[in-house]
mmCIF file of C-alpha atoms in Angstrom:
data_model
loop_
_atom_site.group_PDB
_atom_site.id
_atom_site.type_symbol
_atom_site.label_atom_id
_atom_site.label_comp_id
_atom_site.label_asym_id
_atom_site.label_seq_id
_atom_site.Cartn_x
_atom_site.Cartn_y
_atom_site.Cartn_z
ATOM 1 C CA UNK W 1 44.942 35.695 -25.660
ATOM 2 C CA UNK W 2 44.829 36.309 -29.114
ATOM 3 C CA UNK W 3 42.580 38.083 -31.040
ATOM 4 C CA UNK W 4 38.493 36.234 -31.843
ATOM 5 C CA UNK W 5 40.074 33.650 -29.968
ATOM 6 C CA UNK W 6 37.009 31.636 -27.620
ATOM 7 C CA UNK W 7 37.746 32.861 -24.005
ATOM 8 C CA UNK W 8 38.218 29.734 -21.557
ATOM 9 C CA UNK W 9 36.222 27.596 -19.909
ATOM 10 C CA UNK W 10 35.306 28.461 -16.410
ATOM 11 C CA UNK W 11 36.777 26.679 -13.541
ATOM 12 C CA UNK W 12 35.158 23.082 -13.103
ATOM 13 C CA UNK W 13 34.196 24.153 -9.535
ATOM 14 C CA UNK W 14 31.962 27.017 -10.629
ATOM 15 C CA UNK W 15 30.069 24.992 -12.572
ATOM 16 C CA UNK W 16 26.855 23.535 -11.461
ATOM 17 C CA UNK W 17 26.570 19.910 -10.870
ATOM 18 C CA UNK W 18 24.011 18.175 -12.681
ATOM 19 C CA UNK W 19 20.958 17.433 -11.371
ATOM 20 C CA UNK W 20 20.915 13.558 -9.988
ATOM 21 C CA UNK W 21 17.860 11.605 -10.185
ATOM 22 C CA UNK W 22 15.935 10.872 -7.193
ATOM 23 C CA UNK W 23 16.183 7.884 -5.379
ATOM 24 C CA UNK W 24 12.925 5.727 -5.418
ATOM 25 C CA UNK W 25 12.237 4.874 -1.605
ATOM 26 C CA UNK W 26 8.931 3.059 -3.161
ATOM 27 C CA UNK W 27 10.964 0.928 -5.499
ATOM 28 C CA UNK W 28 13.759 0.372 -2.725
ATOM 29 C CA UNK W 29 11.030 -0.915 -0.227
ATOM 30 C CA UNK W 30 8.768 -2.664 -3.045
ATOM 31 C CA UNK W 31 11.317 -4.375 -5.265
ATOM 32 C CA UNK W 32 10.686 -6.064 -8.685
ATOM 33 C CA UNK W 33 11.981 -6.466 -12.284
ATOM 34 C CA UNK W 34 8.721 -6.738 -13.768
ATOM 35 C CA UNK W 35 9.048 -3.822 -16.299
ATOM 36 C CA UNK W 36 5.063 -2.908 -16.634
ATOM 37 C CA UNK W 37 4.796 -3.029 -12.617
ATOM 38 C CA UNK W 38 8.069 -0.881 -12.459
ATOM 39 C CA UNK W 39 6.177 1.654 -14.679
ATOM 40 C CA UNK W 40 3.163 1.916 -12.441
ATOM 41 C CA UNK W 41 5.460 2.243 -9.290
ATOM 42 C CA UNK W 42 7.266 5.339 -10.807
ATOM 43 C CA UNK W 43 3.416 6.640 -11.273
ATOM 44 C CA UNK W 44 2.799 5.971 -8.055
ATOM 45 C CA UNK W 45 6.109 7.315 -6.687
ATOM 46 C CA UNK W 46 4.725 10.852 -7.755
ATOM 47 C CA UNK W 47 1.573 11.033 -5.354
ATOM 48 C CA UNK W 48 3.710 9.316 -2.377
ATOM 49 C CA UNK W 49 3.467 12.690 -0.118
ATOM 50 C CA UNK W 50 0.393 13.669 -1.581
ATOM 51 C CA UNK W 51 -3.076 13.102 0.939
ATOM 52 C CA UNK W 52 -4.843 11.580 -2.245
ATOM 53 C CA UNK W 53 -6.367 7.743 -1.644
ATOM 54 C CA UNK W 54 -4.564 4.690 -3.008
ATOM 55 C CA UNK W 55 -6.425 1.497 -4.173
ATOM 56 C CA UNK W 56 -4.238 -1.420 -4.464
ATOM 57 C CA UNK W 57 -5.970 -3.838 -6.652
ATOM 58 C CA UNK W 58 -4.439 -7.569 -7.207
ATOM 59 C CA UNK W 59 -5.716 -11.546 -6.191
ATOM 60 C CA UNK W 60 -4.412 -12.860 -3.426
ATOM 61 C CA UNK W 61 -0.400 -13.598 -2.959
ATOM 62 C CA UNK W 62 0.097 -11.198 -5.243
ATOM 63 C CA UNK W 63 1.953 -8.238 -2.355
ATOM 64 C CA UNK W 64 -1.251 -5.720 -1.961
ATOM 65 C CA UNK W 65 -0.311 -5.561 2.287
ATOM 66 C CA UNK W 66 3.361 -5.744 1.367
ATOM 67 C CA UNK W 67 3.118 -2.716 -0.670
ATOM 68 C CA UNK W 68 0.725 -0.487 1.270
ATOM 69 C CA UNK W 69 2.984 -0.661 4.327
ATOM 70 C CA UNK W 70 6.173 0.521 1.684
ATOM 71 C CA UNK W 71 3.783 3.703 0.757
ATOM 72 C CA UNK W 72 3.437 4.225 4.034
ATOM 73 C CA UNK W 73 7.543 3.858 4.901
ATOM 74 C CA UNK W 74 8.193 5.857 2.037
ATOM 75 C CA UNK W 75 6.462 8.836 2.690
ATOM 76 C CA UNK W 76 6.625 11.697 5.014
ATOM 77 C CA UNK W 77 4.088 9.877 7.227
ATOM 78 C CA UNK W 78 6.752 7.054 8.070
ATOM 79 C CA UNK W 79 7.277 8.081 12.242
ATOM 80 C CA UNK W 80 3.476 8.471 11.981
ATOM 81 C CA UNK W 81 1.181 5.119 12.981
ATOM 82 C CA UNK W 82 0.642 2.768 10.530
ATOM 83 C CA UNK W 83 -3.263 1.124 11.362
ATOM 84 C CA UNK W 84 -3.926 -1.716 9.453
ATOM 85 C CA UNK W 85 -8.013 -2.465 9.292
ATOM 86 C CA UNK W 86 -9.033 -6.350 8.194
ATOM 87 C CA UNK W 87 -12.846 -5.162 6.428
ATOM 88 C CA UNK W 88 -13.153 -8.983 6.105
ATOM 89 C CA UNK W 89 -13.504 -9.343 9.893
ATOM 90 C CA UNK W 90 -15.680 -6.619 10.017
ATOM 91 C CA UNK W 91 -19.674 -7.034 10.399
ATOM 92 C CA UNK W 92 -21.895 -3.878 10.750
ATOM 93 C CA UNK W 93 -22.619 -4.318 14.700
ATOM 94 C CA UNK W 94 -18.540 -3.862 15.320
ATOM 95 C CA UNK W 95 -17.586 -1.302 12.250
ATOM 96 C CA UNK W 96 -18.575 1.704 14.473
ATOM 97 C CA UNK W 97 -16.961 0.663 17.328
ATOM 98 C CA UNK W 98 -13.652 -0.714 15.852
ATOM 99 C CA UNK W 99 -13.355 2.468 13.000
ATOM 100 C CA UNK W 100 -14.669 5.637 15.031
ATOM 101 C CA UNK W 101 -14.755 4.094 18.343
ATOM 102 C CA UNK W 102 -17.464 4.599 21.382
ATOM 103 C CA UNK W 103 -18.133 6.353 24.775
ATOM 104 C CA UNK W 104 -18.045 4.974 28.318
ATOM 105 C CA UNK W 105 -21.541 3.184 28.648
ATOM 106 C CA UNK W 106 -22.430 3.381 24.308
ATOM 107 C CA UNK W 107 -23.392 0.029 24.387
ATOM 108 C CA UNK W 108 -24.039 -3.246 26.973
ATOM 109 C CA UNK W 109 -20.138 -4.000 27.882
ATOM 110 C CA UNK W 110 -19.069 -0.651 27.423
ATOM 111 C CA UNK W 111 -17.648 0.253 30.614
ATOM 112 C CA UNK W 112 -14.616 2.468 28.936
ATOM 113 C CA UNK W 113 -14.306 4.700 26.479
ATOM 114 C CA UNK W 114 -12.174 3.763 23.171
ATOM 115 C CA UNK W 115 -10.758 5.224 20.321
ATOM 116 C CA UNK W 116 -11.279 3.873 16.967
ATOM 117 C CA UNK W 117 -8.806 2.787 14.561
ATOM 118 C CA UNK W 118 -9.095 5.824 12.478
ATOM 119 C CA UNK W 119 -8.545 7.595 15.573
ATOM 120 C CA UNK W 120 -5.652 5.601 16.230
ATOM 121 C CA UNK W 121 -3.916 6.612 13.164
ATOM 122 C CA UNK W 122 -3.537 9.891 13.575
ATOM 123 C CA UNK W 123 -1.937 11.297 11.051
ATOM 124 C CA UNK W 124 -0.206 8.466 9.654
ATOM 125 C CA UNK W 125 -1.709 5.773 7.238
ATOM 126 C CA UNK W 126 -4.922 3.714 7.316
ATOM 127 C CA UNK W 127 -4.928 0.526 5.099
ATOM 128 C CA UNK W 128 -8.159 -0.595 4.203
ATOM 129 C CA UNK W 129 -7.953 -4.125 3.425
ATOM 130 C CA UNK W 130 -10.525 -6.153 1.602
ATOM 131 C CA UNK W 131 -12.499 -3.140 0.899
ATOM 132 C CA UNK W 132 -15.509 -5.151 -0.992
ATOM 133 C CA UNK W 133 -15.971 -7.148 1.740
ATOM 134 C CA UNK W 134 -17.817 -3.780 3.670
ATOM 135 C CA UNK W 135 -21.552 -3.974 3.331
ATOM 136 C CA UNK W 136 -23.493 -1.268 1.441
ATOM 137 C CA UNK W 137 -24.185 0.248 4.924
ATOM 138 C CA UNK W 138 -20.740 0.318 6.431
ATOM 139 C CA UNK W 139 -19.605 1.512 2.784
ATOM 140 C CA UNK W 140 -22.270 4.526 3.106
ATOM 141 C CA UNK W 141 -20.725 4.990 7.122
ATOM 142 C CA UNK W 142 -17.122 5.245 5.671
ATOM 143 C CA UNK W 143 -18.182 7.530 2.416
ATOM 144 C CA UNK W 144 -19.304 9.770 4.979
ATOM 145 C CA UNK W 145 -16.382 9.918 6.490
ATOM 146 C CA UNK W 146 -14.354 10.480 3.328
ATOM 147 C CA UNK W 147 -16.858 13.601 2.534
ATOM 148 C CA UNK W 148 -16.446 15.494 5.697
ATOM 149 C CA UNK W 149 -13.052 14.210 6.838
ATOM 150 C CA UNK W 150 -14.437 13.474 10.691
ATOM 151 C CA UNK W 151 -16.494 11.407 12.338
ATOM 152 C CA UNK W 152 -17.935 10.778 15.578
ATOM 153 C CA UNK W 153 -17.530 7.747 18.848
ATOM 154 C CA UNK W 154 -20.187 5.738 19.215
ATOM 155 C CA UNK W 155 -22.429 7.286 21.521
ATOM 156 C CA UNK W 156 -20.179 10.454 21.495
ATOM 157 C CA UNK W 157 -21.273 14.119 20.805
ATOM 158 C CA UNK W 158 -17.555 15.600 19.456
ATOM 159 C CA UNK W 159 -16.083 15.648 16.404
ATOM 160 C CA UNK W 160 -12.423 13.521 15.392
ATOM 161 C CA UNK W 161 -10.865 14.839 12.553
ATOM 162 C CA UNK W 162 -10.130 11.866 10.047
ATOM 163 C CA UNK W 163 -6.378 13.088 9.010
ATOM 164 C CA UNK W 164 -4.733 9.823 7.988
ATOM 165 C CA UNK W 165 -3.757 8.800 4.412
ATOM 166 C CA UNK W 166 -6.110 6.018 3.439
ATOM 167 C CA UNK W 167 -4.861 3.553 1.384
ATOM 168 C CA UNK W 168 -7.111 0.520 0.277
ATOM 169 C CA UNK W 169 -6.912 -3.068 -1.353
ATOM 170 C CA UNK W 170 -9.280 -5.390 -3.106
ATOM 171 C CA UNK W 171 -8.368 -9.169 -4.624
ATOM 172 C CA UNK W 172 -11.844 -8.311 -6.187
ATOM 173 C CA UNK W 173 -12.925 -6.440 -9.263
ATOM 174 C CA UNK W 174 -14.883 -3.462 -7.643
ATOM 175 C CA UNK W 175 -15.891 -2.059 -11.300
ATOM 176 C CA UNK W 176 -17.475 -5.241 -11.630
ATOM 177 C CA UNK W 177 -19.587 -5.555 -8.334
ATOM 178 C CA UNK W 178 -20.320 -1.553 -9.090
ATOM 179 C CA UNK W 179 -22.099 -3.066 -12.285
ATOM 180 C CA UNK W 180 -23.489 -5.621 -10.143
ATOM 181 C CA UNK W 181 -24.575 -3.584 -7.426
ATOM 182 C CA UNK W 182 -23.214 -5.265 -5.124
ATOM 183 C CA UNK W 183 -20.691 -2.133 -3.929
ATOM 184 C CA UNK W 184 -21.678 1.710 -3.738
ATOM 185 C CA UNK W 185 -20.696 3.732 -6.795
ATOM 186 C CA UNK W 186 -19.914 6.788 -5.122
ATOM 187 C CA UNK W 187 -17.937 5.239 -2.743
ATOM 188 C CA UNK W 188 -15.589 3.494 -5.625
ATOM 189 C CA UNK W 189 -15.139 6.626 -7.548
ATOM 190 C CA UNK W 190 -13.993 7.921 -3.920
ATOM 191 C CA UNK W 191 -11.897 5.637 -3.292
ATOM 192 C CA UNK W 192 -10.310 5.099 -6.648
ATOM 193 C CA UNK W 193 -8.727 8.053 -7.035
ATOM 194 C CA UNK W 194 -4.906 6.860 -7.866
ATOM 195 C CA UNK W 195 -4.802 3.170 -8.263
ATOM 196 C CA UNK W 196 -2.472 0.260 -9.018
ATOM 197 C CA UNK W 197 -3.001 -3.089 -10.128
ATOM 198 C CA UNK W 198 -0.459 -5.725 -9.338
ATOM 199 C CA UNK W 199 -0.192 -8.553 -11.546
ATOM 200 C CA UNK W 200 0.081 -12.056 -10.082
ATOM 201 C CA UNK W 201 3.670 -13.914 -9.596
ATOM 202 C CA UNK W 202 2.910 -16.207 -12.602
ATOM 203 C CA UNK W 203 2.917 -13.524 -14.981
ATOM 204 C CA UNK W 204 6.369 -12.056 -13.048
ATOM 205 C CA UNK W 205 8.263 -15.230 -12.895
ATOM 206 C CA UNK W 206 11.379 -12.743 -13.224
ATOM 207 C CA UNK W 207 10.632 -11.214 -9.208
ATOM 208 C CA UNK W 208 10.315 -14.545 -7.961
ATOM 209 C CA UNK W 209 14.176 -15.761 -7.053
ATOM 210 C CA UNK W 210 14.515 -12.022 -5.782
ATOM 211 C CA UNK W 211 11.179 -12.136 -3.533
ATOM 212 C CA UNK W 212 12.629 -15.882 -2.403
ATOM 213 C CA UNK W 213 15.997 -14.329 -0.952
ATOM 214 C CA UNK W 214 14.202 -11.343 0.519
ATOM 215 C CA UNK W 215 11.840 -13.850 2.437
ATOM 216 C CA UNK W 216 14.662 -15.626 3.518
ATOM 217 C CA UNK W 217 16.403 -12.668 5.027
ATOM 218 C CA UNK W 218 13.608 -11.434 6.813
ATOM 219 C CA UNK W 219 12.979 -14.612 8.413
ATOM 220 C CA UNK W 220 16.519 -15.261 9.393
ATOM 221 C CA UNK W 221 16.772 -11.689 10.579
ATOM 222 C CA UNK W 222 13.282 -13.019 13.011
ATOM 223 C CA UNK W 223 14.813 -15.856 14.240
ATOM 224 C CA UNK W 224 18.015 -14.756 14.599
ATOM 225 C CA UNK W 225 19.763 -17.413 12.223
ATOM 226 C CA UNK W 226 22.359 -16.569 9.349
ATOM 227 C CA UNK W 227 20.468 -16.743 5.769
ATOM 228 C CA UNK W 228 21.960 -19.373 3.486
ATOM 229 C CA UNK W 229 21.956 -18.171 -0.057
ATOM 230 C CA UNK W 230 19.270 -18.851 -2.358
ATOM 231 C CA UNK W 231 20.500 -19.276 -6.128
ATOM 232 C CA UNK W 232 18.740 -20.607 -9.412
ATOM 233 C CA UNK W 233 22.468 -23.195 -9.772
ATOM 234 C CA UNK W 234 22.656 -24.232 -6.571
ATOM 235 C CA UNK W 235 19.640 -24.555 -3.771
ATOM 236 C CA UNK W 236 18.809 -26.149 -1.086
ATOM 237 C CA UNK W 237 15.077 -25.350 -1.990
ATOM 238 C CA UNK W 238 12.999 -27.880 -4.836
ATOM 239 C CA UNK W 239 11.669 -26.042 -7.292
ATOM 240 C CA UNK W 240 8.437 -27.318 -8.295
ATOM 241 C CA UNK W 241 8.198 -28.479 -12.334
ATOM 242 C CA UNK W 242 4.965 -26.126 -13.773
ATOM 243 C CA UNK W 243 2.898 -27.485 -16.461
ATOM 244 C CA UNK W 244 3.231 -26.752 -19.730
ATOM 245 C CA UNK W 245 -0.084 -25.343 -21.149
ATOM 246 C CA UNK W 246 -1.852 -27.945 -23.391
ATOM 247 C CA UNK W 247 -0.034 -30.982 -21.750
ATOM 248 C CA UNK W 248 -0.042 -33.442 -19.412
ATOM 249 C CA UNK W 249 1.582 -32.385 -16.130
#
């Protein structure tokens, strides 16, 4: 070598490789184009292992159960139970005894003893769904549960310990009915502690071809039928004509 000459590179196999970027299961599971929405899922992708709470707000159609059950298969609770709770089928004589559960003789009728859905869960996820449709009473029941992290069967003396991930939706504007007071302020400022809003289809015409394919799969894959391809050129499928704002439809 001669003289102030640069020694030589080292040998390609002693360098490092360089670092690859992670794979988003929550984008994988949850697909879209829409560029805003794909901003708030890489957010979201951060706190999928963490035991934080997740409020899915969007209107109706718009993917809110779709999504909480991809959280769910994302994360490092995925062989854990997934318990999905309907709050719109829930009135305050059955939210103890579907939630926490009762004793052998709590109540007339019962003549076993049951766990509760949040009991059910484990350590996996709970999805709230519907949250504002709780009343101000079960809301204060559940709060209570968030602040001490157990809770109790009906008619029982020992403690469960609430270790599930909750993870929450609304169609409804809860900052609104907070104003309102028609829902609990202290239980919203629980419960919104990492949230997402998803915008409706309309304003994500780009995911909706995509989201039409994926629906046919699945429900080829549940009957047990091959799935015909789905294209913009040439389908089987009649497109409905929109109207144009300001006209005649």
């Amino acid at each position: 070598m001669r003289r102030g000459a640069s020694p030589p590179p080292p040998e390609a196999e002693s360098r490092p490789d360089p670092p690859r970027r992670r794979h988003s299961a929550l984008r994988a599971l949850f697909p879209t184009r829409h560029r805003p929405l794909l901003q708030e899922l890489s957010a979201l992708d951060r706190a999928l292992d963490l035991p934080t709470t997740v409020l899915i707000v969007g209107e109706s159609g718009t993917g809110k159960d779709r999504l909480a059950r991809a959280l769910h298969d994302a994360s490092s609770r995925r062989d854990r139970p997934f318990v999905r709770i309907d709050a719109a089928n829930l009135s305050d004589d059955l939210f103890e005894s579907e939630l926490f559960g009762h004793e052998r003789g709590a109540f007339t009728g019962a003549v076993t003893a049951k766990p509760g859905l949040l009991e059910v869960a484990e350590e996996g996820t709970a999805y709230l769904d519907e949250v504002s449709s709780l009343s101000p009473a079960a809301q204060a029941k559940f709060l209570r549960v968030l602040q001490e992290r157990n809770f109790r069967r009906l008619g029982g003396l020992t403690s469960h310990p609430f270790r599930a991930r909750l993870v929450v939706s609304s169609r409804r504007d809860l900052p609104s009915l907070v104003a309102q007071g028609a829902f609990r302020d202290d239980f919203f400022y629980r419960i919104d502690v990492v949230s997402i809003r998803l915008p409706r289809l309309a304003d994500r015409r780009e995911d909706v071809l995509p989201l039409a394919r994926e629906f046919l799969r699945e429900s080829a894959r549940a009957y047990g039928r091959p799935a015909r391809r789905v294209s913009r050129e040439r389908s089987s499928v009649s497109w409905p004509r929109l109207p144009r704002s300001g006209g005649s439809s």
